PDB file of C-alpha atoms in Angstrom:
ATOM      1  CA  MET C   2     256.255 128.134  22.458  1.00 60.00           C
ATOM      2  CA  THR C   3     254.088 128.225  19.362  1.00 68.00           C
ATOM      3  CA  SER C   4     252.074 131.251  18.382  1.00 66.00           C
ATOM      4  CA  PRO C   5     248.306 130.853  18.080  1.00 73.00           C
ATOM      5  CA  HIS C   6     246.798 130.365  14.623  1.00 81.00           C
ATOM      6  CA  ILE C   7     244.819 133.345  13.370  1.00 83.00           C
ATOM      7  CA  PRO C   8     242.342 132.517  10.602  1.00 88.00           C
ATOM      8  CA  SER C   9     243.130 134.185   7.263  1.00 85.00           C
ATOM      9  CA  GLU C  10     239.759 135.987   7.264  1.00 90.00           C
ATOM     10  CA  ILE C  11     240.686 137.692  10.573  1.00 90.00           C
ATOM     11  CA  ARG C  12     244.137 138.638   9.320  1.00 88.00           C
ATOM     12  CA  TYR C  13     242.602 140.119   6.193  1.00 90.00           C
ATOM     13  CA  TYR C  14     240.023 142.054   8.239  1.00 93.00           C
ATOM     14  CA  VAL C  15     242.766 143.500  10.484  1.00 89.00           C
ATOM     15  CA  VAL C  16     244.929 144.619   7.545  1.00 91.00           C
ATOM     16  CA  ASP C  17     241.877 145.929   5.648  1.00 92.00           C
ATOM     17  CA  PHE C  18     241.033 148.049   8.674  1.00 93.00           C
ATOM     18  CA  LEU C  19     244.529 149.545   8.506  1.00 90.00           C
ATOM     19  CA  SER C  20     244.423 150.297   4.809  1.00 88.00           C
ATOM     20  CA  GLY C  21     245.587 153.825   4.053  1.00 87.00           C
ATOM     21  CA  ASP C  22     248.043 153.824   6.978  1.00 92.00           C
ATOM     22  CA  ASN C  23     251.175 152.768   5.122  1.00 92.00           C
ATOM     23  CA  ALA C  24     253.453 152.976   8.160  1.00 95.00           C
ATOM     24  CA  THR C  25     251.264 150.501  10.050  1.00 93.00           C
ATOM     25  CA  LEU C  26     250.861 148.269   6.987  1.00 93.00           C
ATOM     26  CA  LYS C  27     254.632 148.104   6.709  1.00 93.00           C
ATOM     27  CA  ALA C  28     254.845 147.133  10.360  1.00 94.00           C
ATOM     28  CA  CYS C  29     252.208 144.452   9.816  1.00 91.00           C
ATOM     29  CA  SER C  30     254.263 143.004   6.956  1.00 90.00           C
ATOM     30  CA  LEU C  31     256.996 142.190   9.490  1.00 92.00           C
ATOM     31  CA  VAL C  32     254.714 140.148  11.769  1.00 88.00           C
ATOM     32  CA  SER C  33     254.707 136.913   9.750  1.00 85.00           C
ATOM     33  CA  LYS C  34     254.692 135.548   6.213  1.00 85.00           C
ATOM     34  CA  GLU C  35     250.926 135.501   6.279  1.00 85.00           C
ATOM     35  CA  PHE C  36     250.728 139.169   7.265  1.00 88.00           C
ATOM     36  CA  LEU C  37     253.418 140.024   4.695  1.00 89.00           C
ATOM     37  CA  HIS C  38     251.277 138.714   1.841  1.00 88.00           C
ATOM     38  CA  ILE C  39     248.144 140.496   2.975  1.00 91.00           C
ATOM     39  CA  SER C  40     249.973 143.754   3.761  1.00 92.00           C
ATOM     40  CA  ARG C  41     251.567 143.772   0.290  1.00 91.00           C
ATOM     41  CA  MET C  42     248.103 143.453  -1.258  1.00 91.00           C
ATOM     42  CA  PHE C  43     247.146 146.780   0.328  1.00 92.00           C
ATOM     43  CA  LEU C  44     250.551 148.505   0.015  1.00 91.00           C
ATOM     44  CA  PHE C  45     251.017 147.765  -3.684  1.00 89.00           C
ATOM     45  CA  GLY C  46     247.422 147.246  -4.865  1.00 91.00           C
ATOM     46  CA  ALA C  47     247.179 150.733  -6.347  1.00 91.00           C
ATOM     47  CA  CYS C  48     250.291 152.505  -7.612  1.00 88.00           C
ATOM     48  CA  THR C  49     250.631 155.962  -9.183  1.00 91.00           C
ATOM     49  CA  VAL C  50     253.732 157.193 -10.994  1.00 91.00           C
ATOM     50  CA  HIS C  51     254.050 160.983 -11.316  1.00 90.00           C
ATOM     51  CA  SER C  52     257.320 161.620 -13.173  1.00 88.00           C
ATOM     52  CA  LEU C  53     259.595 160.122 -15.805  1.00 86.00           C
ATOM     53  CA  PRO C  54     262.405 159.390 -13.280  1.00 89.00           C
ATOM     54  CA  ALA C  55     259.863 157.722 -10.963  1.00 89.00           C
ATOM     55  CA  PHE C  56     258.540 155.687 -13.903  1.00 87.00           C
ATOM     56  CA  GLU C  57     262.060 154.530 -14.759  1.00 88.00           C
ATOM     57  CA  LYS C  58     262.686 153.442 -11.153  1.00 88.00           C
ATOM     58  CA  PHE C  59     259.325 151.714 -11.073  1.00 86.00           C
ATOM     59  CA  ALA C  60     260.009 149.849 -14.310  1.00 84.00           C
ATOM     60  CA  THR C  61     263.432 148.730 -12.955  1.00 85.00           C
ATOM     61  CA  LEU C  62     261.751 147.480  -9.804  1.00 81.00           C
ATOM     62  CA  LEU C  63     259.220 145.478 -11.817  1.00 78.00           C
ATOM     63  CA  GLU C  64     261.958 143.959 -13.992  1.00 78.00           C
ATOM     64  CA  ALA C  65     263.918 142.780 -10.946  1.00 75.00           C
ATOM     65  CA  GLN C  66     263.801 139.086 -10.127  1.00 63.00           C
ATOM     66  CA  PRO C  67     262.459 137.966  -6.707  1.00 64.00           C
ATOM     67  CA  VAL C  68     265.151 136.999  -4.224  1.00 61.00           C
ATOM     68  CA  ALA C  69     263.495 133.648  -3.424  1.00 57.00           C
ATOM     69  CA  SER C  70     261.958 131.636  -6.205  1.00 52.00           C
ATOM     70  CA  ASN C  71     258.872 130.884  -4.073  1.00 60.00           C
ATOM     71  CA  ALA C  72     258.240 134.546  -3.200  1.00 61.00           C
ATOM     72  CA  PRO C  73     255.678 136.358  -5.339  1.00 68.00           C
ATOM     73  CA  HIS C  74     257.069 139.298  -7.276  1.00 78.00           C
ATOM     74  CA  LEU C  75     255.732 142.759  -6.342  1.00 81.00           C
ATOM     75  CA  SER C  76     254.038 143.020  -9.748  1.00 82.00           C
ATOM     76  CA  TYR C  77     251.753 140.184  -8.549  1.00 85.00           C
ATOM     77  CA  TYR C  78     250.114 142.565  -6.070  1.00 89.00           C
ATOM     78  CA  ILE C  79     249.492 145.539  -8.421  1.00 89.00           C
ATOM     79  CA  ARG C  80     245.831 145.770  -9.441  1.00 91.00           C
ATOM     80  CA  ASP C  81     245.571 149.447 -10.375  1.00 93.00           C
ATOM     81  CA  LEU C  82     248.439 151.339 -12.074  1.00 90.00           C
ATOM     82  CA  THR C  83     248.138 155.036 -12.936  1.00 92.00           C
ATOM     83  CA  ILE C  84     250.896 156.778 -14.889  1.00 88.00           C
ATOM     84  CA  ARG C  85     250.712 160.574 -15.008  1.00 86.00           C
ATOM     85  CA  VAL C  86     253.839 161.841 -16.700  1.00 76.00           C
ATOM     86  CA  ALA C  87     253.516 165.377 -18.079  1.00 73.00           C
ATOM     87  CA  ASP C  88     254.920 166.011 -21.556  1.00 69.00           C
ATOM     88  CA  PRO C  89     257.849 168.488 -21.030  1.00 65.00           C
ATOM     89  CA  SER C  90     257.258 169.991 -24.484  1.00 69.00           C
ATOM     90  CA  GLU C  91     253.765 171.209 -23.455  1.00 63.00           C
ATOM     91  CA  ASP C  92     253.631 174.688 -21.959  1.00 54.00           C
ATOM     92  CA  SER C  93     251.814 174.554 -18.606  1.00 57.00           C
ATOM     93  CA  ASN C  94     251.028 178.314 -18.770  1.00 57.00           C
ATOM     94  CA  ASP C  95     247.872 178.492 -20.865  1.00 54.00           C
ATOM     95  CA  ASP C  96     246.883 181.955 -21.974  1.00 49.00           C
TER      96      ASP C  96
END
């Protein structure tokens, strides 16, 4: 039995409606390859790194090679990257 074809505009609309609900977006990414691509656009479109250890893990992730040569790397999906790492030498207690 074949599954019905869902036009890409409809898939995008469904995933866009779910944006902000990461648990549901992760579930959508498991539905099919088409939903995986669209879900990743919303899951990884805007990333914020808040600490030096998190930045190091993020950099390692971006340096990793994709498992399949035809699979887009996660860095392909990132459109907005914010890095907010506080300088440990600065005193946070201003007088």
